XYZ file of C-alpha atoms in Angstrom:
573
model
C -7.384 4.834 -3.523
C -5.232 6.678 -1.147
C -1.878 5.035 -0.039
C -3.280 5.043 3.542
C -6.205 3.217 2.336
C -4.093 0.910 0.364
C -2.318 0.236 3.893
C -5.083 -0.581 5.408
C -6.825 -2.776 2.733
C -3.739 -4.414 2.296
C -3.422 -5.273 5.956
C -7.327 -6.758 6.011
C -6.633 -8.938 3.684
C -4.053 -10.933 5.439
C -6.874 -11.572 8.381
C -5.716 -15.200 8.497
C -2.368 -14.143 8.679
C -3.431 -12.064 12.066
C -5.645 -15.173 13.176
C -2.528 -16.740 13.572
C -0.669 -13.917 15.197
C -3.400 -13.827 17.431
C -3.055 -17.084 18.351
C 0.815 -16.997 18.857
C -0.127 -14.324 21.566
C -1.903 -16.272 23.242
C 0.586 -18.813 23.707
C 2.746 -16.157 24.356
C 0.383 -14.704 27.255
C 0.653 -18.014 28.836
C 3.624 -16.644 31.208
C 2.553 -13.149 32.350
C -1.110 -14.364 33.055
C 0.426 -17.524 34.974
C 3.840 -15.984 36.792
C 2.752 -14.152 39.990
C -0.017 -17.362 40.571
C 2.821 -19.413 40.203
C 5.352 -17.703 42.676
C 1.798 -17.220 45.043
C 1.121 -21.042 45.391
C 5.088 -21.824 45.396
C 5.089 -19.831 48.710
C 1.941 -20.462 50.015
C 1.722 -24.209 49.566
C 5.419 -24.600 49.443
C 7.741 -22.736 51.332
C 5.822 -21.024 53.973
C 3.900 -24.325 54.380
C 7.046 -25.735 55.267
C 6.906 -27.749 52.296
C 9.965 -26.756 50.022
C 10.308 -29.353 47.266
C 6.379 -28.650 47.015
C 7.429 -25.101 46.154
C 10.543 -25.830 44.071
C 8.009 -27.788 41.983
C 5.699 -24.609 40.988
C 9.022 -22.592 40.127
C 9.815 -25.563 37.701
C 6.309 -25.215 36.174
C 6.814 -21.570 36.254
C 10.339 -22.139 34.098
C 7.924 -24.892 31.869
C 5.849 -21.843 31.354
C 7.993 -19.499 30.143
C 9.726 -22.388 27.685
C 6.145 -22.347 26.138
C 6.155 -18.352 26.211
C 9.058 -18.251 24.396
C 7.831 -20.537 21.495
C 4.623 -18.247 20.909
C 7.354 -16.021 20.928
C 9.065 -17.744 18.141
C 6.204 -18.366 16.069
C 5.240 -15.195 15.756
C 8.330 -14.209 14.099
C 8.095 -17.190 11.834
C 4.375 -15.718 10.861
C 5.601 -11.870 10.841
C 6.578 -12.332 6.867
C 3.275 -13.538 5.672
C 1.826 -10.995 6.844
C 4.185 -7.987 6.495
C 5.489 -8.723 2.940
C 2.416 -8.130 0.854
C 1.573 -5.020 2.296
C 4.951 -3.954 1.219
C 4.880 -5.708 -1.977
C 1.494 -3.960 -3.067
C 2.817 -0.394 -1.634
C 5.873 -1.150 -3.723
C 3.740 -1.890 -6.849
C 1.674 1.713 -5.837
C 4.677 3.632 -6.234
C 6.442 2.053 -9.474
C 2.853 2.257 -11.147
C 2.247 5.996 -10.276
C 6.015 6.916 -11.427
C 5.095 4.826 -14.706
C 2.398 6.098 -14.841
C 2.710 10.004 -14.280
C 3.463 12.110 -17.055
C 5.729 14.601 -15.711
C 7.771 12.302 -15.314
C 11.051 11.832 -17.686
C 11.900 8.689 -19.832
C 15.037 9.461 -19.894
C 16.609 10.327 -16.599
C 15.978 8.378 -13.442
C 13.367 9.634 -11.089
C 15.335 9.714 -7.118
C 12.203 10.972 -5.713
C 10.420 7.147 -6.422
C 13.354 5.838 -5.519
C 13.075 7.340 -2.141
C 9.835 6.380 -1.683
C 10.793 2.450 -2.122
C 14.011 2.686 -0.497
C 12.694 4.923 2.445
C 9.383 5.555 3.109
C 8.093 1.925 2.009
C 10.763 0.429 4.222
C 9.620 2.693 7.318
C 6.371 1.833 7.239
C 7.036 -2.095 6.533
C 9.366 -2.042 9.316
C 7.197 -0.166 11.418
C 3.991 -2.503 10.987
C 6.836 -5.274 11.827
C 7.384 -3.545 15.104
C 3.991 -2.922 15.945
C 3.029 -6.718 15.147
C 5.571 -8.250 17.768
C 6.858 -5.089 19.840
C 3.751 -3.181 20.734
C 1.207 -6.430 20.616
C 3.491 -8.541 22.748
C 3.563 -5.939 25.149
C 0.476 -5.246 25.194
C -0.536 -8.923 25.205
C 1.890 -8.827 28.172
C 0.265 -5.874 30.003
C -3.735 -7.218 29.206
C -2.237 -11.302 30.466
C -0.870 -9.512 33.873
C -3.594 -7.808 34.506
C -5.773 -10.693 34.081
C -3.815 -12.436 36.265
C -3.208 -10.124 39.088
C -7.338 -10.239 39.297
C -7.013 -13.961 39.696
C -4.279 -13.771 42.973
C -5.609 -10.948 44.705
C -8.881 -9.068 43.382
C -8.971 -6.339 45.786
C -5.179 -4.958 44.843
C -6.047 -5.516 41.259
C -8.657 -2.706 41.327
C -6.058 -0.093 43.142
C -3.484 -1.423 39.803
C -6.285 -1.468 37.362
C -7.492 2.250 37.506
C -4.125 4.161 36.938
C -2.589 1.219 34.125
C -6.145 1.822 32.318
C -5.856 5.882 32.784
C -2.594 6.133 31.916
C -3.137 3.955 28.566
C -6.238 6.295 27.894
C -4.396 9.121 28.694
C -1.630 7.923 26.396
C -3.802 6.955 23.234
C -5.459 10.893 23.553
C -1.429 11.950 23.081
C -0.590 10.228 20.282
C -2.170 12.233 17.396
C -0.279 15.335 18.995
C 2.714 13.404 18.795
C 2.149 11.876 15.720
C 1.588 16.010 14.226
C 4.730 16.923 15.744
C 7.397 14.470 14.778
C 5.444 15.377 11.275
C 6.930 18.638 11.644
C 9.767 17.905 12.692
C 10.588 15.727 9.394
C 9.317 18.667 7.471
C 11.789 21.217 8.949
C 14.597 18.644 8.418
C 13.555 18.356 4.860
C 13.441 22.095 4.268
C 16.657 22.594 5.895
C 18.153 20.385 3.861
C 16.562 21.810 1.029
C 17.634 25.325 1.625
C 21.095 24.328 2.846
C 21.597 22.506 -0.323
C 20.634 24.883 -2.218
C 22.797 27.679 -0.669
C 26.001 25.669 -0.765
C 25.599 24.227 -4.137
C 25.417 27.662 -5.907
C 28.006 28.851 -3.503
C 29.390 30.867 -6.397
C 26.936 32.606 -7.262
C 25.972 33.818 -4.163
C 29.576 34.920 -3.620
C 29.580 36.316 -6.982
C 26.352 38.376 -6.396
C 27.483 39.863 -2.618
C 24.330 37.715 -1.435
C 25.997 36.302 1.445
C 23.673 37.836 4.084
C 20.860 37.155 2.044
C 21.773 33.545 2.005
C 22.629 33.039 5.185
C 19.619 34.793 6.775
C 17.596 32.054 4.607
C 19.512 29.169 6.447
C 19.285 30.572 10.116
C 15.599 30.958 9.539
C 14.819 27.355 8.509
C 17.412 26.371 11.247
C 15.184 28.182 13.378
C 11.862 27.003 12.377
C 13.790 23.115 12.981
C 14.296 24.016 16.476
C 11.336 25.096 17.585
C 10.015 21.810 16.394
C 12.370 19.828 18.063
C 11.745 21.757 21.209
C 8.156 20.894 20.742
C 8.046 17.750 20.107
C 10.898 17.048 22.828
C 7.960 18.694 24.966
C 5.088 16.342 23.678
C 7.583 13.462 24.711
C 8.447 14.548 28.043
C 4.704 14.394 28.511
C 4.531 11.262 27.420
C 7.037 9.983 29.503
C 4.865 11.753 32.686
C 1.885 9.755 32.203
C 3.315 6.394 31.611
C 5.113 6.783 34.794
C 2.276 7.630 36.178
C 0.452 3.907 35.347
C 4.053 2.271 35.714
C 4.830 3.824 39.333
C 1.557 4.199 41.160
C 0.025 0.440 41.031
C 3.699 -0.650 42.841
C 3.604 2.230 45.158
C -0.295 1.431 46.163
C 0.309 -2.083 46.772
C 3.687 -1.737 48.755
C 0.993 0.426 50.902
C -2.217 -1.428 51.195
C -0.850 -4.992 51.158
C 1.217 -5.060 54.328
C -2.373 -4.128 56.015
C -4.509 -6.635 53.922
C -2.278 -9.537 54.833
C -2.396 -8.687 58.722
C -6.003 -8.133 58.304
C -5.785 -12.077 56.120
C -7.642 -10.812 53.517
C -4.659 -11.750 51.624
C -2.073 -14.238 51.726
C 1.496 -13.442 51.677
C 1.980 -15.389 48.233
C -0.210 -13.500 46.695
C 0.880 -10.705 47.854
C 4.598 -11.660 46.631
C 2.685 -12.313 43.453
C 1.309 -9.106 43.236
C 4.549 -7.373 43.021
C 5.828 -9.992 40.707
C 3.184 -9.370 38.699
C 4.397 -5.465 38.673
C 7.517 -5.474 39.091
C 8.778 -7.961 36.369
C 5.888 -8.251 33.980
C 3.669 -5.003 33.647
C 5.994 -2.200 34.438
C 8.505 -3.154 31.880
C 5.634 -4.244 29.617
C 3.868 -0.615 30.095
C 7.365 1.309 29.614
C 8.303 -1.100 26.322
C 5.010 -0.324 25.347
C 4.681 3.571 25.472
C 8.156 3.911 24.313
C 7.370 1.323 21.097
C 4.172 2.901 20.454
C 5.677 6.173 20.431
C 8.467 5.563 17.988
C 7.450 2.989 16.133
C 3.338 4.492 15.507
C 4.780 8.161 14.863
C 7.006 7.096 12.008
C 4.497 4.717 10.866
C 1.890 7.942 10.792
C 4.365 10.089 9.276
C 5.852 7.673 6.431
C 1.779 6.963 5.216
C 1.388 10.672 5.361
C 4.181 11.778 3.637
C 3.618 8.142 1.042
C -0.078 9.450 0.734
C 1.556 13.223 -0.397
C 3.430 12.555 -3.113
C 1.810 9.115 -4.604
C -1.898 7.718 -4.768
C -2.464 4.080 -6.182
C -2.948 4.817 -9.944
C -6.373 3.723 -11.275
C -6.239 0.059 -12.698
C -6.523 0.839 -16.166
C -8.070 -1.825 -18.899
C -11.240 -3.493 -19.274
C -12.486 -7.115 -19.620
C -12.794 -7.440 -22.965
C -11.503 -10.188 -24.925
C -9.252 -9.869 -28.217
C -9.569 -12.114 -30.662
C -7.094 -12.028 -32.987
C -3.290 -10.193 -33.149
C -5.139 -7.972 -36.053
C -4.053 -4.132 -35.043
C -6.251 -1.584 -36.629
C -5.797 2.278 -36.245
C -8.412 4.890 -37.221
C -8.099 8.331 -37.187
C -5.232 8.499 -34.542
C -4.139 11.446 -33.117
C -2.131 12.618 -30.157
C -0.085 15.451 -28.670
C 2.244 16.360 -25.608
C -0.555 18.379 -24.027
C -4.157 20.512 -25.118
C -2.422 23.265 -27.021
C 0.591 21.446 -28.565
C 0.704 20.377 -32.183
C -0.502 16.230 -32.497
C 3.137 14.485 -33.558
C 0.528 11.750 -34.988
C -2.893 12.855 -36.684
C -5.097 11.260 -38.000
C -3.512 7.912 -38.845
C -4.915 4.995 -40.439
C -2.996 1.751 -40.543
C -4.226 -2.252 -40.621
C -1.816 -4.438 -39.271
C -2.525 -8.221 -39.875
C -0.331 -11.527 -39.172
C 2.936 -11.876 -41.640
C 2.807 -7.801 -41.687
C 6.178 -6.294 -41.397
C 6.286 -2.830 -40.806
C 8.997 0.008 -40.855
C 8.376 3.175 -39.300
C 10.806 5.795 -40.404
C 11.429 9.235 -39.417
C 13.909 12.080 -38.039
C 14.266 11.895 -34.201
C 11.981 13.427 -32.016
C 9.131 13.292 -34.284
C 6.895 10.605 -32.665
C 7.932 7.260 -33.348
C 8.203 6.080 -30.112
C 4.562 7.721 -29.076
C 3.026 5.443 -31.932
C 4.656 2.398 -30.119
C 3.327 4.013 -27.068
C -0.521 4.213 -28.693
C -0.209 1.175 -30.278
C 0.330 -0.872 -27.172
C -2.273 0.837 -24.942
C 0.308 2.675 -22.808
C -0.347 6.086 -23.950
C -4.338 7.640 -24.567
C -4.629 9.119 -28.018
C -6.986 12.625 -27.880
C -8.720 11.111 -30.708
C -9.155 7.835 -32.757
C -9.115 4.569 -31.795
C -6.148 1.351 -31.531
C -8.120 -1.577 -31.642
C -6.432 -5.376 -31.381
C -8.294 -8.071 -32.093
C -11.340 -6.274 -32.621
C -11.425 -5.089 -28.871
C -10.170 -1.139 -27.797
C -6.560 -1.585 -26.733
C -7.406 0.195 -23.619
C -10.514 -1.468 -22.962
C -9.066 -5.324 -23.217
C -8.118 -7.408 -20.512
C -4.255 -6.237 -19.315
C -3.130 -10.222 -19.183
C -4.394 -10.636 -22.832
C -2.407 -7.687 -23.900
C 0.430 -8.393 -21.940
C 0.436 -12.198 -23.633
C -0.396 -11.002 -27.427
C 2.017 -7.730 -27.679
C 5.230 -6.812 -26.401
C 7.041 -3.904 -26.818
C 11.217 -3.952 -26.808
C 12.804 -0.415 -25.992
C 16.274 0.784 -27.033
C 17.326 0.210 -23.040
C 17.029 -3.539 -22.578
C 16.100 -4.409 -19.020
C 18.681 -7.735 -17.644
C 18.363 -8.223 -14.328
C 20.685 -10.308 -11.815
C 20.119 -13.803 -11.399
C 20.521 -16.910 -14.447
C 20.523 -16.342 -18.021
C 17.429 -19.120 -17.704
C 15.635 -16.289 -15.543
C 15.907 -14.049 -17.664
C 14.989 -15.139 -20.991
C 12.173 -17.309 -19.626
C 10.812 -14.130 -17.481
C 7.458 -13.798 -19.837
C 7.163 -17.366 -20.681
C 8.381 -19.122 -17.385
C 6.977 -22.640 -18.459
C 9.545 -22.848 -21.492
C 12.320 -25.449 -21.657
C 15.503 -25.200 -22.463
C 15.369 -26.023 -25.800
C 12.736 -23.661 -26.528
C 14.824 -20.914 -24.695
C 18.103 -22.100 -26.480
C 16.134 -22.355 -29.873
C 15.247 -18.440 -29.121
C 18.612 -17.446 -28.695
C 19.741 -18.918 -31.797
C 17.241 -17.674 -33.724
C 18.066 -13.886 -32.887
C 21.421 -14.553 -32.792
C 21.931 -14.995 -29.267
C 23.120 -18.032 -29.436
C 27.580 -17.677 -29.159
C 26.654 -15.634 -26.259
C 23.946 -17.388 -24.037
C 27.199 -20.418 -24.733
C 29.785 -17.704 -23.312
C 27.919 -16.732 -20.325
C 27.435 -20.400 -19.238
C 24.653 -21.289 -20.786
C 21.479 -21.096 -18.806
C 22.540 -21.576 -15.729
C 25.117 -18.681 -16.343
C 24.950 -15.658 -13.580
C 24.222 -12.253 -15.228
C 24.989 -9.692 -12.303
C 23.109 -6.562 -11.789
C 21.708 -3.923 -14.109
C 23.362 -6.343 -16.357
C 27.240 -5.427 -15.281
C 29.690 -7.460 -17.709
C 27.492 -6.960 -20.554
C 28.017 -4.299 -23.569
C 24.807 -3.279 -24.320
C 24.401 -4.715 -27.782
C 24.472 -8.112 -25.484
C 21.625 -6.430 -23.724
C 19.733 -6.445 -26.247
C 20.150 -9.399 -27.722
C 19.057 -11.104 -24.365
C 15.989 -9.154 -24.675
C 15.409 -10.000 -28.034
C 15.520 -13.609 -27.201
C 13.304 -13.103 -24.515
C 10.825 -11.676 -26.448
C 11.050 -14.052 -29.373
C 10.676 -17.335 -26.531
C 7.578 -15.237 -25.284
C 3.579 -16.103 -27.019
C 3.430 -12.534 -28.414
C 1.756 -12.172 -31.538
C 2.157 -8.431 -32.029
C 5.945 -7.545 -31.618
C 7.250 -3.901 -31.515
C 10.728 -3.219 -31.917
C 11.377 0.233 -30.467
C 14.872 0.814 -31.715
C 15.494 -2.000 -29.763
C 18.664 -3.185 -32.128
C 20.354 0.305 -31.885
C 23.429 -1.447 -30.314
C 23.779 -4.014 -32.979
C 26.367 -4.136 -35.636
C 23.763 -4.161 -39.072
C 24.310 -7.483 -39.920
C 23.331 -8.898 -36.618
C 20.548 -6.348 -36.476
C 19.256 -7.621 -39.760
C 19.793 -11.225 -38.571
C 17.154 -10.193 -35.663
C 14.928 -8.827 -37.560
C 15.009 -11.351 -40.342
C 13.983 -14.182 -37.675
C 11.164 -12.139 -36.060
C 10.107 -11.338 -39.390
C 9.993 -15.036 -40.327
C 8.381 -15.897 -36.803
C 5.117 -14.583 -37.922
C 2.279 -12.158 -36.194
C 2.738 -8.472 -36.881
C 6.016 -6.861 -36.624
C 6.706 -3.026 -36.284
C 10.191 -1.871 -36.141
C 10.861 1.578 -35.253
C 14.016 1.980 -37.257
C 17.586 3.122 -36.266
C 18.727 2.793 -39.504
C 17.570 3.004 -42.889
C 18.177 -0.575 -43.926
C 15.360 -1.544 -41.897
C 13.325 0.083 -44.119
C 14.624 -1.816 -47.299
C 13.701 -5.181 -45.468
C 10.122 -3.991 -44.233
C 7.207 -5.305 -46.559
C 5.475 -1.391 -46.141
C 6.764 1.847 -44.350
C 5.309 4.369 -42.736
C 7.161 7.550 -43.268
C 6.108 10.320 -40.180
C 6.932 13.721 -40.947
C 5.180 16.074 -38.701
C 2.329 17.372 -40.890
C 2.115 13.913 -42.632
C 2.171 10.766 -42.395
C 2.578 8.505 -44.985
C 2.051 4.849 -45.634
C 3.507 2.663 -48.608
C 6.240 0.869 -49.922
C 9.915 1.520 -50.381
C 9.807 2.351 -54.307
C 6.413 4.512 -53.570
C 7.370 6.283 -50.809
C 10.607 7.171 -52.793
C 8.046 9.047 -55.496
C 5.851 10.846 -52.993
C 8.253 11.753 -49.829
C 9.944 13.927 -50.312
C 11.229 13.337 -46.697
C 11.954 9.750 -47.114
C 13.870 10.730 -50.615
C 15.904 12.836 -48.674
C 16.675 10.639 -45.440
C 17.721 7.784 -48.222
C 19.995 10.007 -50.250
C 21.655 11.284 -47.444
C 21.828 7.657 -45.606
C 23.474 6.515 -49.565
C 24.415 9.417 -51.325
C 21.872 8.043 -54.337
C 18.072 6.803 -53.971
C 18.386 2.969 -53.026
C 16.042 0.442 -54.644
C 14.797 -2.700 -52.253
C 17.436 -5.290 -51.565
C 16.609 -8.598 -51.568
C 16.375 -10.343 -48.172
């Protein structure tokens, strides 16, 4: 599904969100289908009747009127957040799952291009659907209830109005895309000039260096160029645009100033209705056509562009996952293989491992060999080129997201702490929990001095965890994770920051939790408290225990001598 299409699915389904809206409109109507009658019978049954209180009475009802106008007016902004906030909350989710999920992607630096698209184009088009919900339909609303009512006072000036509003509308919808193709342009050639501006004055050296100054600058002037002559254009298209909605703003006021006079000599109208007539013009559906076009022209442009330039760069990633069911926290791997692309050699092949409940596993190897992938196939996040993860019985990839969310969870060496309590954040997968259950969590990771320090729960932890060294970090994540229901917990080096005896506190108590634990070690000693290892070393991977692996690897052999100087035997816990 396209972005666009995301847009517009996501708007659909807040119909009784726009039920609402619609209703608020009509309230809000209520004034410009009601305020030329109103001034019409003030004068006609009031003040040229010689009956002025009569006529003071229909300017109060006209004031009670537009009271009632301005509460639809109200309520409308009180319903604008229903409605608006999903469709920015899904586009939102879009763009963080196609940045998760692309693979070009780095792990390890941010990614400013998603960024932009939250921070920019989501926010465009979120507060450009805003503006179109009360700015363009009020005054549209506006221009439709004056209309209306203009028919009501006097019918035979209302067709003379009717014909160049409607034309001039029509004439203005059949602009749009042009306008809507320019002003795309014209946020293209900014980009580009940017981009080749940047780029020139950033290696400023070497282009000085190299004599390339001409070269350089002939680059700039030419995108400079190409950004003027889509200005010019589009300042063009606009110009146009302003034409024809002075056109239907203009001509109904200049037709009636010149057939009325004649039609109320000839009393085929009254001269209340024909005051009407202009107030219906004058203060309702000029202003209303001129808020309109120029709304509708800023607001529907950058709304056209941001989906278009959304919809280049980011599609809503399949859903992936199945429905079935796992059964059981049992992990079994057969024949597992995977590699960074067709042609590149597998960092995991052909790997068999059984994972049960009370399992502790180490997995030990140099950096950059693959341990983090394995967390990454063993959780479903990654697709192996061949083999099979299974949990439960079920294909990893094929169970139910919200079971595999619940029954394994992952910890990576950056701990995420976001702003808000300490209660917030530990209880973020398990939001039901109490306090002792969240305290009891803390303690038993060793979280417990500091969860005390912070202020306890109700402690503020401020952004991207600011305050915190990043050992804390982790330990708050730990204790998240240990409050949570998983049954399958993978430590991704996620104790790096740790001093080793608080690391092997940690791992001790998830250890002693029960369910399957993998550690991805940062240190050895990890490996000396696991009940079996699994050693990766490029061409092979093996699986065993501490005192077997030191017999047969002669990788592990060597990673232990040069962690002790002398081949350790297993310590007792």
């Amino acid at each position: 599904m396209t972005i666009s299409q995301l847009y517009w699915t996501s708007l659909g389904k807040r119909w009784q969100g726009g039920l609402i809206l619609f209703g608020c409109s009509i309230l809000e109507s209520v004034p410009a289908f009601l305020s030329g009658r109103l001034v019409a019978l003030s004068v006609d049954r009031g003040f040229a009747a010689g009956a002025p209180m009569t006529g003071v009475w229909w300017l109060l009802v006209f004031a009670g009127v537009a009271v009632a106008g301005a509460l639809g007016s109200r309520l409308v902004w009180r319903q604008l957040g229903t409605v608006i906030e999903p469709i920015r909350d899904a586009l939102v989710t879009a763009v963080v799952s196609g940045v998760l999920r692309n693979g070009a992607t780095s792990r390890n630096a941010p990614d400013a291009s998603g960024v932009a698209r939250i921070t920019q184009h989501v926010e465009v088009i979120r507060d450009a659907t805003a503006g179109l919900l009360v700015q363009a339909r009020g005054m549209l609303v506006t221009t439709v209830a004056a209309l209306a009512g203009l028919f009501t006072v006097a019918g035979g000036l209302a067709w003379l109005v009717a014909i160049p509003v409607l034309s001039s509308l029509a004439l203005f919808a059949c602009l749009l895309p042009a306008l809507a193709a320019r002003q795309r342009a014209v946020a293209v050639a900014d980009e580009r000039t940017a981009e080749v501006a940047g780029g020139v004055l950033v290696g400023m050296r070497d282009v000085v260096a190299c004599g390339a100054e001409r070269t350089a600058g002939m680059a700039v002037f030419d995108v400079i160029d190409d950004q003027a002559r889509a200005a010019v254009r589009m300042a063009k298209a606009t110009a146009m645009r302003t034409l024809v909605i002075a056109i239907g703003g203009f001509c109904p006021l200049v037709l009636v100033l010149v057939y009325a006079p004649g039609m109320v000599a000839a009393g085929e109208l009254t001269a209340g209705a024909a005051l009407g007539s202009l107030v219906y013009l004058a203060t309702t559906m000029q202003p209303a056509l001129q808020g309109l076009a120029s709304t509708a022209s800023t607001v529907v442009l950058r709304l056209l562009v941001a989906l278009r330039r959304l919809s280049d760069v980011a599609t809503e990633p399949p859903s992936s996952g199945g429905e079935e069911e796992p059964t059981s926290p049992v992990v079994s791997v057969r024949g597992l293989t995977f590699g960074w692309g067709e042609h590149a050699e597998p960092v995991v092949r052909g790997l068999e491992l059984d994972l049960s409940p009370g399992d502790h596993l180490a997995v030990v190897g140099p950096s950059g060999i693959g341990k983090s992938t394995l967390a990454g196939l063993l959780t479903g996040q990654l697709e192996p080129q061949d083999g099979l993860v299974r949990l439960g019985g079920v294909p990893v990839r094929s169970a139910r997201p919200e079971s595999v969310h619940r029954m394994v969870a992952l910890i990576p060496q950056e701990a995420y702490v976001f702003a808000g309590t300490v209660r917030e954040n530990l209880a973020l997968l398990t939001p039901d929990a109490t306090d002792e259950h969240l305290h009891e969590a803390a303690r038993a990771v060793g979280a417990g001095e500091l969860v005390d320090r912070l202020g306890g729960l109700d402690g503020e932890l401020g952004h991207a965890a600011e305050g915190l060294s990043a050992g804390q970090a982790q330990l708050l994540g730990l204790a998240r994770v240990y409050a949570s229901q998983a049954e399958v917990i993978i430590l991704d080096e996620a104790t790096s920051h740790l001093d080793p005896a608080a690391e092997a506190h940690a791992e001790r108590a998830f250890a002693a939790r029960g369910g399957v634990l993998v550690v991805i070690a940062h240190r050895l000693s990890s490996a000396l408290r696991a009940g079996r290892l699994l050693v990766m070393d490029g061409d092979h991977t093996l699986l065993g225990t501490h005192e077997g692996l030191l017999a047969e690897s002669a990788r592990y052999a060597g990673m232990m001598r040069a962690w002790t100087g002398t081949p350790v035997r297993v310590r007792a816990s």
